[in-house]
Structure formats: C-alpha cells, structure tokens
Coordinates of C-alpha atoms in Angstrom, one line a residue:
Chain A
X1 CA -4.1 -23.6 26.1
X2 CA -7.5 -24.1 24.9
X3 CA -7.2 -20.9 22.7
X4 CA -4.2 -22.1 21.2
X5 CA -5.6 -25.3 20.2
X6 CA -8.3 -23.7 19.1
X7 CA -6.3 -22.0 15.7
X8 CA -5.5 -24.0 12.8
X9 CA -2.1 -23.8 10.9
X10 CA -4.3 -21.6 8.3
X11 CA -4.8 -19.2 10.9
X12 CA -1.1 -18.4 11.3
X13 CA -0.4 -18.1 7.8
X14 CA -1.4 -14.7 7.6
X15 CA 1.0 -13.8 4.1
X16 CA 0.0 -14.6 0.4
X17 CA 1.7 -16.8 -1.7
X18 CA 2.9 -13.9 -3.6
X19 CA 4.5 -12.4 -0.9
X20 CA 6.2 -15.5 0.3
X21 CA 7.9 -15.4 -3.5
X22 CA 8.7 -11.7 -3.1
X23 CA 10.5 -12.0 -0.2
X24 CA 13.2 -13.7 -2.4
X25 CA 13.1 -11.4 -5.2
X26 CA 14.0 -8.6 -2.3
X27 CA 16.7 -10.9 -1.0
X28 CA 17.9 -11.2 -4.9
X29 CA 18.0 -7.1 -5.9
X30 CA 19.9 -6.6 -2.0
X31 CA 22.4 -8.8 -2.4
X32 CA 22.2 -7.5 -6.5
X33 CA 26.0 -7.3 -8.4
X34 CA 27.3 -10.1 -5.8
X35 CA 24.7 -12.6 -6.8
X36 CA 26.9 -14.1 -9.2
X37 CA 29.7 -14.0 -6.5
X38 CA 27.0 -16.1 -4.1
X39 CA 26.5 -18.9 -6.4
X40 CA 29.9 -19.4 -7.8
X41 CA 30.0 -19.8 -3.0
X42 CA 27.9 -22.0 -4.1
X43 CA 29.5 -24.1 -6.4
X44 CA 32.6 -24.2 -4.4
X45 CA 30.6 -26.8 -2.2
X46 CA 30.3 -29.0 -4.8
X47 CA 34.1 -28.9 -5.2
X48 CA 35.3 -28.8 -1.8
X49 CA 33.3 -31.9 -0.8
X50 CA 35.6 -34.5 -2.7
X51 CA 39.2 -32.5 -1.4
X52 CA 41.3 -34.5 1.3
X53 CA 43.2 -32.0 2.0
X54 CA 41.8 -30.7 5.4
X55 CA 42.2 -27.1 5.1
X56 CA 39.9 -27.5 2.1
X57 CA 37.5 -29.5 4.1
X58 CA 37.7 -27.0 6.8
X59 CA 37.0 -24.0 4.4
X60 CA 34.6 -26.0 3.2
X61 CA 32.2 -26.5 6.8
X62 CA 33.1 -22.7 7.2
X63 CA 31.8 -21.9 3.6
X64 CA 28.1 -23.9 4.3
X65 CA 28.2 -22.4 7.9
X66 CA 28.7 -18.8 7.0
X67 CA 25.3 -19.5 4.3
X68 CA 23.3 -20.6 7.5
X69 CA 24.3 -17.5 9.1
X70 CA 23.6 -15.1 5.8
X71 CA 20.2 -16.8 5.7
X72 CA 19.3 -16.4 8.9
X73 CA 20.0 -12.8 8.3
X74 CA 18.9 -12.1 5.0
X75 CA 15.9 -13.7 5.0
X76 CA 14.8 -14.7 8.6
X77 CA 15.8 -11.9 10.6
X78 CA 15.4 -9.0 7.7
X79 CA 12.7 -10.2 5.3
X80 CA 10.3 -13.3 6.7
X81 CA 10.3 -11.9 10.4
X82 CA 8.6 -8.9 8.8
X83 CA 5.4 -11.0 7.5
X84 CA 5.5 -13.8 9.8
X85 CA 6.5 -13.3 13.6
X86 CA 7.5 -16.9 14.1
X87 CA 10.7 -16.6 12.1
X88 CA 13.1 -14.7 13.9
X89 CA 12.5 -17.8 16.7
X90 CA 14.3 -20.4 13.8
X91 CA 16.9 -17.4 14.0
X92 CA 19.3 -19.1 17.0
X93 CA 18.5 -22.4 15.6
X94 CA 20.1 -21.5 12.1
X95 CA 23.4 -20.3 14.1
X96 CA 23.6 -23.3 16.2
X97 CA 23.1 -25.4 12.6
X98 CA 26.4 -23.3 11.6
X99 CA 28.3 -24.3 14.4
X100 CA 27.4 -27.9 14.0
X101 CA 28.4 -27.8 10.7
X102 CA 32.3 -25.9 12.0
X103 CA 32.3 -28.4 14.4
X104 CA 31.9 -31.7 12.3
X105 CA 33.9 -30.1 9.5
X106 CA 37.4 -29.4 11.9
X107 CA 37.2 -32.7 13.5
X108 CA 38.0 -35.4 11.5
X109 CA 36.7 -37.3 13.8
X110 CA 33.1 -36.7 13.0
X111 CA 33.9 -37.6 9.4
X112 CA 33.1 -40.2 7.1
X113 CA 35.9 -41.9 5.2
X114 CA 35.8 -40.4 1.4
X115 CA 37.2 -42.5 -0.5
X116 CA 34.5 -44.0 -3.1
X117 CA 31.0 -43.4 -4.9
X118 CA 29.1 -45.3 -2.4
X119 CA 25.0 -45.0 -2.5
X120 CA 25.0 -42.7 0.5
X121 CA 27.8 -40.5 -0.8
X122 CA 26.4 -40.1 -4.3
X123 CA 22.9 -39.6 -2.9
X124 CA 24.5 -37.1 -0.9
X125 CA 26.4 -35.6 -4.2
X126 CA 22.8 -35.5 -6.1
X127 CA 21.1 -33.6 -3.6
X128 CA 23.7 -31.1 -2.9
X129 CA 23.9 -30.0 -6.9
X130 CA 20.5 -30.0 -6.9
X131 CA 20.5 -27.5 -4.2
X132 CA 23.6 -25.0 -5.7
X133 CA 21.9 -25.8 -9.2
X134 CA 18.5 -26.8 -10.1
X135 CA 16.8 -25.7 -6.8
X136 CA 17.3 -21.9 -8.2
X137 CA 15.3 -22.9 -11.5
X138 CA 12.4 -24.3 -9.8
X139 CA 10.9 -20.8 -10.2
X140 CA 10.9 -21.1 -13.5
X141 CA 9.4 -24.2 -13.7
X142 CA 6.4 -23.0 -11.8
X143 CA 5.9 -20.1 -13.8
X144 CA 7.7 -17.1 -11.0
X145 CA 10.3 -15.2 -12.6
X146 CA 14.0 -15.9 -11.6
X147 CA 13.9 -13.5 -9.7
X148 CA 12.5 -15.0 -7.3
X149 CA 15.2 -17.9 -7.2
X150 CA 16.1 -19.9 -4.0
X151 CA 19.8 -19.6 -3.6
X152 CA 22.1 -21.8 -1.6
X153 CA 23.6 -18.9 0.8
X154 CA 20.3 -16.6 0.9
X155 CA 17.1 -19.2 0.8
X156 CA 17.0 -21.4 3.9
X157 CA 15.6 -24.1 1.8
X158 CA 18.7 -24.1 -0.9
X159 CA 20.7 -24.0 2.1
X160 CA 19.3 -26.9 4.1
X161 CA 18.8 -29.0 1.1
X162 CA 22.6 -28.7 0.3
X163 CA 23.5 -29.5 3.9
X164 CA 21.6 -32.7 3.8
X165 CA 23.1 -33.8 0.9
X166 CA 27.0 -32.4 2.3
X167 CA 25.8 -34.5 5.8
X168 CA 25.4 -37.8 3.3
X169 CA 28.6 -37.0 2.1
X170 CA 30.6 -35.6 4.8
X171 CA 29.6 -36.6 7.9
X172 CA 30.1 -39.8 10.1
X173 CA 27.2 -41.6 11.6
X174 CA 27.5 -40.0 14.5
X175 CA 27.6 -36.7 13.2
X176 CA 24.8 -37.3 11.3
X177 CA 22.3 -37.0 14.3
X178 CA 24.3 -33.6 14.9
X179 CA 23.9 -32.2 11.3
X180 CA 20.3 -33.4 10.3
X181 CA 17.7 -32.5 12.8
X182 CA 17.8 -28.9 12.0
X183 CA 17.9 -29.4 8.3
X184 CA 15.0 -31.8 8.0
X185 CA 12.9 -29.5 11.0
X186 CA 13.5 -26.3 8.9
X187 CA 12.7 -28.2 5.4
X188 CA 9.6 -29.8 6.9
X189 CA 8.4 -26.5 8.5
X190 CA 9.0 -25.0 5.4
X191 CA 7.3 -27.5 3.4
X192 CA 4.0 -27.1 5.9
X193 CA 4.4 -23.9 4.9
X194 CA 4.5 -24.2 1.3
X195 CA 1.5 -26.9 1.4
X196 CA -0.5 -24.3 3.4
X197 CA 0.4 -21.5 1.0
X198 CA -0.9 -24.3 -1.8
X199 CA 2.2 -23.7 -3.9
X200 CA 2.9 -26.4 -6.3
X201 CA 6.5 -26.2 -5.3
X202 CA 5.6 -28.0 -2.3
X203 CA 6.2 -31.5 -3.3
X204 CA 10.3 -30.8 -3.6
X205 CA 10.7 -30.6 0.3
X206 CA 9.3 -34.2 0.8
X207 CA 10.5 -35.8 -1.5
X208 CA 14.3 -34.5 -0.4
X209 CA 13.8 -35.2 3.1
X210 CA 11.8 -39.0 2.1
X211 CA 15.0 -39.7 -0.2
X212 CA 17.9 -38.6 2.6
X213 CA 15.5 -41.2 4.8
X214 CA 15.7 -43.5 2.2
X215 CA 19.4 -43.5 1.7
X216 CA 20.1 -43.3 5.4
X217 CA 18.0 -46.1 6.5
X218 CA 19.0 -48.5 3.2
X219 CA 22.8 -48.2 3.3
X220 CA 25.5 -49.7 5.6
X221 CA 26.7 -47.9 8.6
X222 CA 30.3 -46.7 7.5
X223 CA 32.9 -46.3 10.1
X224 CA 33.1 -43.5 11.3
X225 CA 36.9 -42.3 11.6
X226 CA 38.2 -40.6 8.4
X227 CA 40.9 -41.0 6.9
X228 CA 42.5 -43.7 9.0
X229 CA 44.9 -46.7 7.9
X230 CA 43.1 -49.7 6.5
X231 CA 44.1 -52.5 9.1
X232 CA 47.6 -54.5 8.5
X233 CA 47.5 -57.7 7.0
X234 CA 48.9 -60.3 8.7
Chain B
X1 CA -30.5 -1.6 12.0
X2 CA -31.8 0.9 9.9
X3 CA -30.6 1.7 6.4
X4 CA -29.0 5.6 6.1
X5 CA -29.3 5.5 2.2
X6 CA -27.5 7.6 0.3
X7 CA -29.4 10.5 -1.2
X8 CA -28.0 11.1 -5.0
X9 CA -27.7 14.8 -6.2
X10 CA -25.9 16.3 -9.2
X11 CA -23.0 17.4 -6.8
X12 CA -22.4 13.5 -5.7
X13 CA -22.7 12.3 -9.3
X14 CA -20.4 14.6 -10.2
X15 CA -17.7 14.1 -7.6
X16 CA -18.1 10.3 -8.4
X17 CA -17.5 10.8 -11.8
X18 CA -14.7 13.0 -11.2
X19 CA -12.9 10.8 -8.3
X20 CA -13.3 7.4 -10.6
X21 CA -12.0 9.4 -13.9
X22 CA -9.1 11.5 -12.5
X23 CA -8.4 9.2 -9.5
X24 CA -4.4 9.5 -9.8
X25 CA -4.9 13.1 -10.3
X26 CA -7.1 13.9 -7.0
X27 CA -5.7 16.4 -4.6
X28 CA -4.3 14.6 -1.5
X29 CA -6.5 15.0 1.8
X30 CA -9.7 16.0 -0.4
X31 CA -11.5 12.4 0.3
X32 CA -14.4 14.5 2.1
X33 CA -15.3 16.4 -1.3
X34 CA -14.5 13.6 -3.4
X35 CA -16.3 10.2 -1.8
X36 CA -19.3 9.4 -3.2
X37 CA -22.6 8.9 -0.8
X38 CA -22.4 5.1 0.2
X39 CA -25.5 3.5 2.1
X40 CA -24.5 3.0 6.0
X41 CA -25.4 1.7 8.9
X42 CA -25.7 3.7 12.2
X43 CA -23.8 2.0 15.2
X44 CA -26.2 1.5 17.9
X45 CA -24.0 2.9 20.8
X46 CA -23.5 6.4 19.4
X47 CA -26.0 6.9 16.4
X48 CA -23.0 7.5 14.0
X49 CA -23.0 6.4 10.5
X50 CA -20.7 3.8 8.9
X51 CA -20.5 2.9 5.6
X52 CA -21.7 -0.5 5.1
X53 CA -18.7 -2.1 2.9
X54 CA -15.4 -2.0 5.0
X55 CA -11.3 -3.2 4.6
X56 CA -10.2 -5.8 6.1
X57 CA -6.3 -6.3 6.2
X58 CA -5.7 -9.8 7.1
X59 CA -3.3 -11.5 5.0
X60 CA -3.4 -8.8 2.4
X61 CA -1.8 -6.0 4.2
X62 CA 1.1 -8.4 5.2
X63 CA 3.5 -7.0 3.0
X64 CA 6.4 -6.4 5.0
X65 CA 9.2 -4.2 3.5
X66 CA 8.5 -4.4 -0.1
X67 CA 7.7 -1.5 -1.1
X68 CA 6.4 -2.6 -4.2
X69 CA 3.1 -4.4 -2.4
X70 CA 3.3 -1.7 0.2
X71 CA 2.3 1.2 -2.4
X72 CA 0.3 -1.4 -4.0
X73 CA -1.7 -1.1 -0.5
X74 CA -1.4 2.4 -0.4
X75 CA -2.9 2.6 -4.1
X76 CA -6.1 0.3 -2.3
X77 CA -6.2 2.6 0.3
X78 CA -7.0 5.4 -1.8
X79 CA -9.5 3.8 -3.9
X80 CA -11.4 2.6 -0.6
X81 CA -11.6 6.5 0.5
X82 CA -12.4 7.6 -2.8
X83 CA -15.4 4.8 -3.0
X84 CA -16.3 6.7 0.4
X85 CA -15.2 3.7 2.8
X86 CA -14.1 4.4 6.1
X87 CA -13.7 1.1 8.3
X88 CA -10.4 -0.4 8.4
X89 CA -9.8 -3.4 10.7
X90 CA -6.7 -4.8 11.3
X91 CA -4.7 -6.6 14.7
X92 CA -0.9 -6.7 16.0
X93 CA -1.5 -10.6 14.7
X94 CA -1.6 -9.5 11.2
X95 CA 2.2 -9.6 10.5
X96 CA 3.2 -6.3 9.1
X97 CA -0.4 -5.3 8.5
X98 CA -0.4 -2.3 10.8
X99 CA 2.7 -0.4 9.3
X100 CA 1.6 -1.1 5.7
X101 CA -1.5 0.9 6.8
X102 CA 0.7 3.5 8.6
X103 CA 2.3 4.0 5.6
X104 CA -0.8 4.4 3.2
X105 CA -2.0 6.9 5.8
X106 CA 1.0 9.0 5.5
X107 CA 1.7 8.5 2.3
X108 CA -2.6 9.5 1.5
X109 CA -2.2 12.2 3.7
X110 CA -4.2 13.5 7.5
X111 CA -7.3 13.9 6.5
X112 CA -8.2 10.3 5.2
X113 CA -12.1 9.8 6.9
X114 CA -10.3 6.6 8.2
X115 CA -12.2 4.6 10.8
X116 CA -9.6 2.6 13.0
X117 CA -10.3 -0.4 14.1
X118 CA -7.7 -2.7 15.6
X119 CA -7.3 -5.3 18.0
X120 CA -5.7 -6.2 21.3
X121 CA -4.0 -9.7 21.2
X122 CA -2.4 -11.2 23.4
X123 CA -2.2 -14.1 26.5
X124 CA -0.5 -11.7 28.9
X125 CA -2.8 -9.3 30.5
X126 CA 0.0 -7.2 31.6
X127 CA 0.9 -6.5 27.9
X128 CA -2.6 -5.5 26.9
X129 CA -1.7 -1.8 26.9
X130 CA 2.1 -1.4 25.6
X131 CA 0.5 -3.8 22.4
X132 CA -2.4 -1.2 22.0
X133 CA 0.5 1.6 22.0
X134 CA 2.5 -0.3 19.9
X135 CA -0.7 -0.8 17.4
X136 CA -1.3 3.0 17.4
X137 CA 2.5 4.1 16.6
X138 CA 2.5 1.6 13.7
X139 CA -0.9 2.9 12.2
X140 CA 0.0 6.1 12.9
X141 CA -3.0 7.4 14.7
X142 CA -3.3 9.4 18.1
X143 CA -6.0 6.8 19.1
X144 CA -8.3 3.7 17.7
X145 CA -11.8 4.6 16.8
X146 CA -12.6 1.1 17.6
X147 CA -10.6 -1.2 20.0
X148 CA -11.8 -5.4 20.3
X149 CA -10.6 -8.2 22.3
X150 CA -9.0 -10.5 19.5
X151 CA -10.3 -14.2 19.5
X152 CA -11.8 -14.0 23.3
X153 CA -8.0 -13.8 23.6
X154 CA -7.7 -13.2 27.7
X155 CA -11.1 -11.3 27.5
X156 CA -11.8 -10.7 30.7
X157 CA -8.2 -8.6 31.2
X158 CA -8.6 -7.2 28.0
X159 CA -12.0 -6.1 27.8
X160 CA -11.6 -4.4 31.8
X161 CA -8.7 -2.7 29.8
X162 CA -10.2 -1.1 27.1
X163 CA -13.3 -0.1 29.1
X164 CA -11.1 2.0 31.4
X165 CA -9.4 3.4 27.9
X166 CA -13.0 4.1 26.9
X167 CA -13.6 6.2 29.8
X168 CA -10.7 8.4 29.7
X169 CA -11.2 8.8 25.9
X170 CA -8.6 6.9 24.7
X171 CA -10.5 4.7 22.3
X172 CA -14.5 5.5 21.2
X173 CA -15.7 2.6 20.9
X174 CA -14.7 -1.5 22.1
X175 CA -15.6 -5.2 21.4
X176 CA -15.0 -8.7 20.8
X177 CA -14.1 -11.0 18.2
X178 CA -14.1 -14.9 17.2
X179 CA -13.6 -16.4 13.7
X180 CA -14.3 -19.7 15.3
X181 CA -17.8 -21.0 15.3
X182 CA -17.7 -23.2 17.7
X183 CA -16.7 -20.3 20.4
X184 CA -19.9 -19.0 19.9
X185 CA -21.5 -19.9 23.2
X186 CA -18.8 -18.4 24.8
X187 CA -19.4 -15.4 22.9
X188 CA -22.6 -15.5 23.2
X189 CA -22.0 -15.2 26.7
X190 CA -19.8 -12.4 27.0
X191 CA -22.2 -9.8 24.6
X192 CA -24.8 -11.1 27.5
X193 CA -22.6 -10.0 30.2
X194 CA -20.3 -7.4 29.3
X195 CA -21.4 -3.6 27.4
X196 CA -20.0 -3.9 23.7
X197 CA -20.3 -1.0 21.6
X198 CA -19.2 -4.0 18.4
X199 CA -18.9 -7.4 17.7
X200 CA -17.0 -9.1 15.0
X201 CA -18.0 -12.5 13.5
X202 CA -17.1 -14.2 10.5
X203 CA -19.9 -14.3 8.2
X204 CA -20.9 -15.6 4.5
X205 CA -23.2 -17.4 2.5
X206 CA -21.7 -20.6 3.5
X207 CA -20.7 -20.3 6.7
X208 CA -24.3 -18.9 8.3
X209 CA -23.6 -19.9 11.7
X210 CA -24.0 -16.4 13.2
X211 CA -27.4 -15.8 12.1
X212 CA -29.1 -18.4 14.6
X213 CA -27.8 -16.5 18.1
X214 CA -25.2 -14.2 17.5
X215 CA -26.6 -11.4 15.4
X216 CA -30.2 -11.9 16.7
X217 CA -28.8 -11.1 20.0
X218 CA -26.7 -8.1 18.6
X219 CA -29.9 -6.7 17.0
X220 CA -31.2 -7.1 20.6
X221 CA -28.7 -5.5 22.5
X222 CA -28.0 -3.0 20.3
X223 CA -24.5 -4.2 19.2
X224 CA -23.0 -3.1 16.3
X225 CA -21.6 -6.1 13.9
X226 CA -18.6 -6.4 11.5
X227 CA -18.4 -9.3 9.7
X228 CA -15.4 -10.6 8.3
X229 CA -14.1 -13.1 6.0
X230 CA -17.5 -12.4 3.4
X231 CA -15.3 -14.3 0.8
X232 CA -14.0 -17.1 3.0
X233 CA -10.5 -16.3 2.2
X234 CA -11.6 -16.1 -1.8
X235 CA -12.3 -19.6 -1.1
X236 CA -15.4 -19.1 -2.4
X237 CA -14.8 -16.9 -5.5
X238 CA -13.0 -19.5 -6.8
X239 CA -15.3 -22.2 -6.0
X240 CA -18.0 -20.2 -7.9
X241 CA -16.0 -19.2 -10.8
X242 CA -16.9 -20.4 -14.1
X243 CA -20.6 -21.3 -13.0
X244 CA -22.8 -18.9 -13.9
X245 CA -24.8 -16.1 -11.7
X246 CA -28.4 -16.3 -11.4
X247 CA -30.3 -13.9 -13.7
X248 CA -32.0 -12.5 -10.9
X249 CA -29.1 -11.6 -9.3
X250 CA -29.9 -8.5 -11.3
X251 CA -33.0 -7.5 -9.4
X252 CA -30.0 -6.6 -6.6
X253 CA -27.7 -5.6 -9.0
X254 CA -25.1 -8.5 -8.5
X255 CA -22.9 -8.3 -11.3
X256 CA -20.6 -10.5 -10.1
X257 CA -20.0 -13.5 -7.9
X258 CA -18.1 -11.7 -5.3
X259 CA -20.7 -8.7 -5.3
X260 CA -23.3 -11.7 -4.9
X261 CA -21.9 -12.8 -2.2
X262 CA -20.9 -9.4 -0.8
X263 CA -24.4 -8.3 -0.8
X264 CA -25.9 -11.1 1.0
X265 CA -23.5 -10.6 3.7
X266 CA -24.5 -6.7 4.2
X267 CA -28.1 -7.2 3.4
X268 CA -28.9 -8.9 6.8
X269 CA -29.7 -6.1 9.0
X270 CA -27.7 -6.7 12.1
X271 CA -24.5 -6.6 9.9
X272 CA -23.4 -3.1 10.6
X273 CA -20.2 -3.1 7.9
X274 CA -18.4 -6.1 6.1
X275 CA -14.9 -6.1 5.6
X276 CA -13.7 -7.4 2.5
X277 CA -9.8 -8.0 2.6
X278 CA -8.0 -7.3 -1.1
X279 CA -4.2 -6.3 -2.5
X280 CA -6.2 -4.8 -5.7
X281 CA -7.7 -1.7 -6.8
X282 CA -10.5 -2.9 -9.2
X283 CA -12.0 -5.4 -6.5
X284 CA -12.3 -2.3 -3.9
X285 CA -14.0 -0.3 -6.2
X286 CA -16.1 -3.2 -6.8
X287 CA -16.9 -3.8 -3.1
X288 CA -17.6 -0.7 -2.6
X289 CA -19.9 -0.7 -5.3
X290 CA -22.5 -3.0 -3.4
X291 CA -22.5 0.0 -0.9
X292 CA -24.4 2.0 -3.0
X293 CA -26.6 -0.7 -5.1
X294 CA -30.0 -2.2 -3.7
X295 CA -29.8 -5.0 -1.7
X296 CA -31.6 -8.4 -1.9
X297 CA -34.4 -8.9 0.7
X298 CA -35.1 -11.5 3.1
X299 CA -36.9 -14.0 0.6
X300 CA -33.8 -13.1 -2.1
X301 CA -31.4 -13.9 1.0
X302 CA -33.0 -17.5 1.1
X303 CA -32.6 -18.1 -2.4
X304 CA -29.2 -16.8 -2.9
X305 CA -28.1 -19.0 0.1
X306 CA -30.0 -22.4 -1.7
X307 CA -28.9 -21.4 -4.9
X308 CA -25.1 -21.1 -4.0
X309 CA -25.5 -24.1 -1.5
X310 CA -26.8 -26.5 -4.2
X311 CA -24.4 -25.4 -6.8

C-alpha cells in the first residue's frame, strides 16, 4: 500500500496531450462515411426527449444506451485501453450506465412528469444540445482540428454530458440517483484527466457537473410518477 | 567512471556526414557502418561501452494504435541509431510503450545495435516472470540486455527473480529503480545489500537529490547509473525558454537550453547514460549531440546549477 501511495496522479498519466486528442481523430476516420449518420443519432435525442408517446420515449433510452455501449467500445475498450490500462476497468461500468438508462426509460415509473419548461427540465434541455451540438466544436475553439471532435455516441464525455442533461429532463427523483453517479464519476475522472494533461478544455467538465448540482439542489422535488391524472376536484 | 571518448577519423566524419544528409535514404540494418563515434561510458560490471545519451520511452512511446505517432516513433528510432545511441529503457507500465518499440524494431530492421532495457512491474511476485515474457514478445527481442525492479515494486521477489534469469543467461545485466526521492534510503539500502549490475535515478539540474548518497555510493560499488527524467518532463525547457543561455555555456558547447541541461546531467561521472524521452526527430539528434561535444567540469557543474537555480 505504501507504494501505491507513494505515486502521484502525474505518475499514471503516462500519454501526451496529443495523443489523448488523437485517439478521437482515430475514432472519427473508423467510424468515417457514418459520422454524419452518428450525429443526426444524435440529434434524435434532442427530439425524442419532449415525445409522450412511450415507444418514442422507449427508443429514445435505447438510443442514449446503445451510445454508452459504442463508447465503451470505440473508445474505451479499442482506443484509450491501448494508452492507458485503467480504462477498460470503466468498461462494465459504461454497460451497466446503459442498462440504467433502458431501465428508467421503459418504466414510466421512474419518470418525471413532462409537461412544462420548468428550470430543471430546460437546464436539462441546455446541457443535452450542448452535448449533441457545441461539445463537438470545442476543438475548434482550442485550436485542434475537427477532427478530433467529441461526439455524443463515440466520446464518453459527449455521451455523459448528454445523459446528465436527458436525467434533468427525463428522469424522476428517484431515478436520478440511478442515472447520475456514473455520469458525473466518468465526467469528473475525465476532467482529472484533462487538468492533469493541462488541456484548456478542462474547465467544461466542471462547470457541467457544478451546474447539474446547481439545478438539482435549487429546484423543487417533482413527483415522481409520469404521466398520471392531476387529482379530481371536489 | 571513466570517459571512452570517441576518436574522430575521416571514415567517421564521413559516415556522419553521410547518415545526417541521406538519412531517409540509409540502407536498413547498416546502423553499425553508419553511427557516428559517440563518447561512452563503460558499465562497471562487464567493462562494456555505452553511449552516454540514451531513449527513454515514458509517455512518448505511448502511442497506442495510431499508426501515425507509431511511425513517428519509428522515424525517432532511427535517428537515435543513426546518432550511434543504443540504450532504450522502457517498462510494462508505460501503456503501449513496449509495442511502439516492437514495431520500430521491425519496421528498422535485426540489426539495430539496440540496448534493451525494460522493467519488471508489478505487486504479485508470482507474475514477475509471465510480465517479463510478456515485455520481450511486445519488444520483440529474444531477451533484455538490461532487466530492473520498477519503483522498489516487490523488490525482494523481483530482484531473487531476475538474478536466477541472470544466471541462466536469460537477461545480462539487472537493477533497481525509484523516481521518488524520498525512497532513497530505501534504495540506498538495497544497492548496499543486493549485487546490481545498474541503477536508475531520476536526475537534473533541479532535482540534485541523487548526488549526496546515491551516485557517490554507485561510483563506490561499481554500479552503473541511468538517469532519467534529465528534462523533468520538459518541465524545465519550458521554464527556461525565452531566458537566455549563459555565454559560457559555449566553453561546453551548449547551444541550447535542453543540451545545457542534458550535459550537466551526463557530465557527472557516475552517470553511466541519460535517457532523454522525445516523439521528435530534431530533439534526438540534438541529444545525441551532447554525446559527442565536451562536457562542462566540476566547477562549470556548480555554476550551471546556481545559474539555472537563480534564474
């Protein structure tokens, strides 16, 4: 135990900055003509959140599920595990976040009534175009090519950003403790990570996970049955 | 530790000239006729010669599958051999380091003059030896040149291990490792108790710590000493850049700040070889280039260490 404690988190980042990027640029060219096919994936999130209809809510969860498990593949298990050991044990975590996510998204149940803009809901809109949308361009902004975008579907940031902000929308308090540990845990590992690499980028983790706090800790509890009657007047 | 300086005759100037002009064009598996004569530093145990300026692989050579960096690494390979270096060091906790250099080895052919040095790593002693055959499938090689006990890592195991390896031939030479200063009691310790053939240490102008016990005590028990991390990571390239050398870092031919700080590192005589890690081509060939410059004595030593310390 002593030699364990005896490292620093520099000492197990043992890849360059510029590696970290190219990883994504790899995951880009593999996944190549279908790109576009992956983020229009990833708009359907943004439209699929607001249906009532349950089959569209259902295809919905299994839409943001199947982009844990692609991530998991595409960049934990083929790309990161490579260059950094540690990441094929996230691997079963990712799957288990895709089953939590099947499983609040075919119980209605573990969902939150939809039925206006409230703050938590439109927090929870915010983030997740942020994540299908902006969160690609963030390369730009910090001088890597595109490139080396983060997509919802193939970047495990992108994916976990949009799931915090489809668990704002989505899901009931309740089911809020089932879909957010593993988001936040895998955004704030990866934001160690991207502090330790020095990356500017860094900042964007934090302030998502201090604003789904924020929203969470600052807004009413809602009830937590969807869709159900309003109570009868007398 | 005595100095094997390189002796300069028309036929090395020539092969220098033609290895840095016509480097893409050199004939693979020629790095015998083409390196260039590099000072070196005899390892105690065995009398053989080592070149003074090294490669180090951490966090460099963790590439992955990109084949993009990993020709990249390849490409630094190449210009390490051609600069005549021979020591590269790398350890199963490096990521993907060892298969990047398995394939710049295949890719630059058998007959690279490539000194292996590697690392055993882990807490279980039991998986001491599968890891060491793991290491030597991913590199590539039949055997390590150079075997050491990563971090104190289980040392006791380890080092039993790679004594009996030594024995049958298996590995030539073994050692420890630390890149933590404050293990160096414990260190300390083990080059008192155990038969080392090489020690590694993390060593620069900054971070001086070794030169009070650790490679006094190497000099005395005639322990041969990589040290690693010269640059601190780059760390301090970049806190140097933009202030300006010393003019008499030209009695040493320092033309830089990382051949500054190179040099001080290989200058103090119990460092056997220094192992610079880099992804580019122009910085090996500048590395390697305080191989075969003078180096800065003991009162220049002094001086470079205030100058950089006060800056």
């Amino acid at each position: 135990m002593d030699t364990w404690l005896s490292y620093h988190l520099s000492d197990f980042m043992l890849f360059s900055e510029r590696v970290y990027w190219r990883l994504f640029d790899q995951i880009n060219s593999l996944v190549g003509a279908f790109l576009p096919a992956v983020i229009a994936l990833g708009c359907l999130l943004l439209v699929g959140v607001w249906s009532r209809h349950r089959a569209v809510q259902i295809a919905t969860a299994l839409l943001l599920a199947a982009f844990w498990i692609s991530s998991a593949c595409l960049f934990l298990w083929l790309h990161y595990a490579p260059v950094n050991w540690a990441a094929r044990y996230a691997v079963p975590f990712f799957l288990l976040e895709a089953g939590l996510i099947l499983l609040v998204g075919i119980n209605p149940q573990l969902n939150r009534p939809l039925t206006r803009w409230d703050a938590r809901g439109s927090v929870g809109f915010v983030m997740l175009v942020y994540a299908v949308i902006a969160h690609p361009f963030t390369s730009l902004m910090f001088g890597r090519p595109l490139g080396s975008a983060e997509f919802v579907g193939l970047a495990p940031d992108a994916t976990a950003l949009a799931t915090l902000g489809y668990a704002l929308m989505v899901a009931s308090n309740k089911a809020l403790w089932l879909l957010l540990p593993i988001s936040v845990i895998a955004l704030a590992l990866s934001g160690l990570t991207l502090y330790t690499l020095g990356t500017p980028e860094a900042w964007v983790i934090p302030i998502a996970l201090l604003v789904t706090l924020a929203t969470l800790f600052s807004t009413k509890p809602l009830a937590d049955a969807t869709n159900t009657a309003p109570p009868a007047r007398p | 530790m005595t100095d094997i300086t390189p002796t300069l005759t028309r036929r090395h100037l020539l092969q220098q000239s033609l290895a840095l002009a016509g480097a893409s064009m050199l004939p693979l598996g020629g790095w015998a006729d083409v390196a260039p004569a590099v000072r070196s530093r005899a390892i105690p145990s065995s009398g053989e010669a080592m070149p003074i300026v090294g490669l180090g692989t951490w966090i460099t050579f963790n590439v992955g599958n990109d084949t993009t960096l990993l020709n990249e690494s390849a490409a630094v390979m190449a210009a390490f051999f051609e600069a005549g270096g021979r020591m590269i060091d790398s350890s199963p906790m490096y990521g993907s380091s060892q298969n990047t250099l398995g394939f710049g080895l295949n890719k630059l052919g058998e007959s690279t003059p490539v000194f292996s040095a590697d690392k055993v790593w882990t807490s279980n002693a039991n998986n001491g030896a599968s890891q060491i055959e793991t290491s030597e499938q991913r590199w590539g090689v039949p055997r390590f040149d150079l075997l050491q006990v990563h971090n104190l890592v289980n040392w006791e195991s380890h080092l039993r291990l790679l004594r009996r390896m030594k024995a049958a031939g298996e590995v030539r030479y073994i050692g420890i490792t630390t890149s933590e200063s404050r293990r160096h009691a414990e260190f300390e310790n083990v080059m008192h108790g155990q038969p080392l053939d090489f020690i590694q240490v993390s060593y620069n102008i900054l971070n001086r710590d070794s030169e009070n016990r650790i490679l006094p005590l190497a000099m005395d028990k005639g322990i041969a000493v990589i040290a690693n991390r010269p640059f601190q990571q780059r760390r301090l390239i970049h806190h140097l850049e933009g202030k300006p050398l010393p003019p008499w870092a030209q009695e040493f031919d320092a033309t830089s700040w990382s051949q500054f700080l190179l040099k001080y590192v290989i200058s103090h005589p119990a460092i056997t070889c220094a192992i610079p890690a880099t992804t580019r081509v122009d910085h090996v060939r500048e590395n390697m280039a305080c191989a075969a410059g003078p180096l800065p004595d003991a009162t220049q030593r002094e001086r470079m260490a205030a100058y950089v310390r006060d800056l």
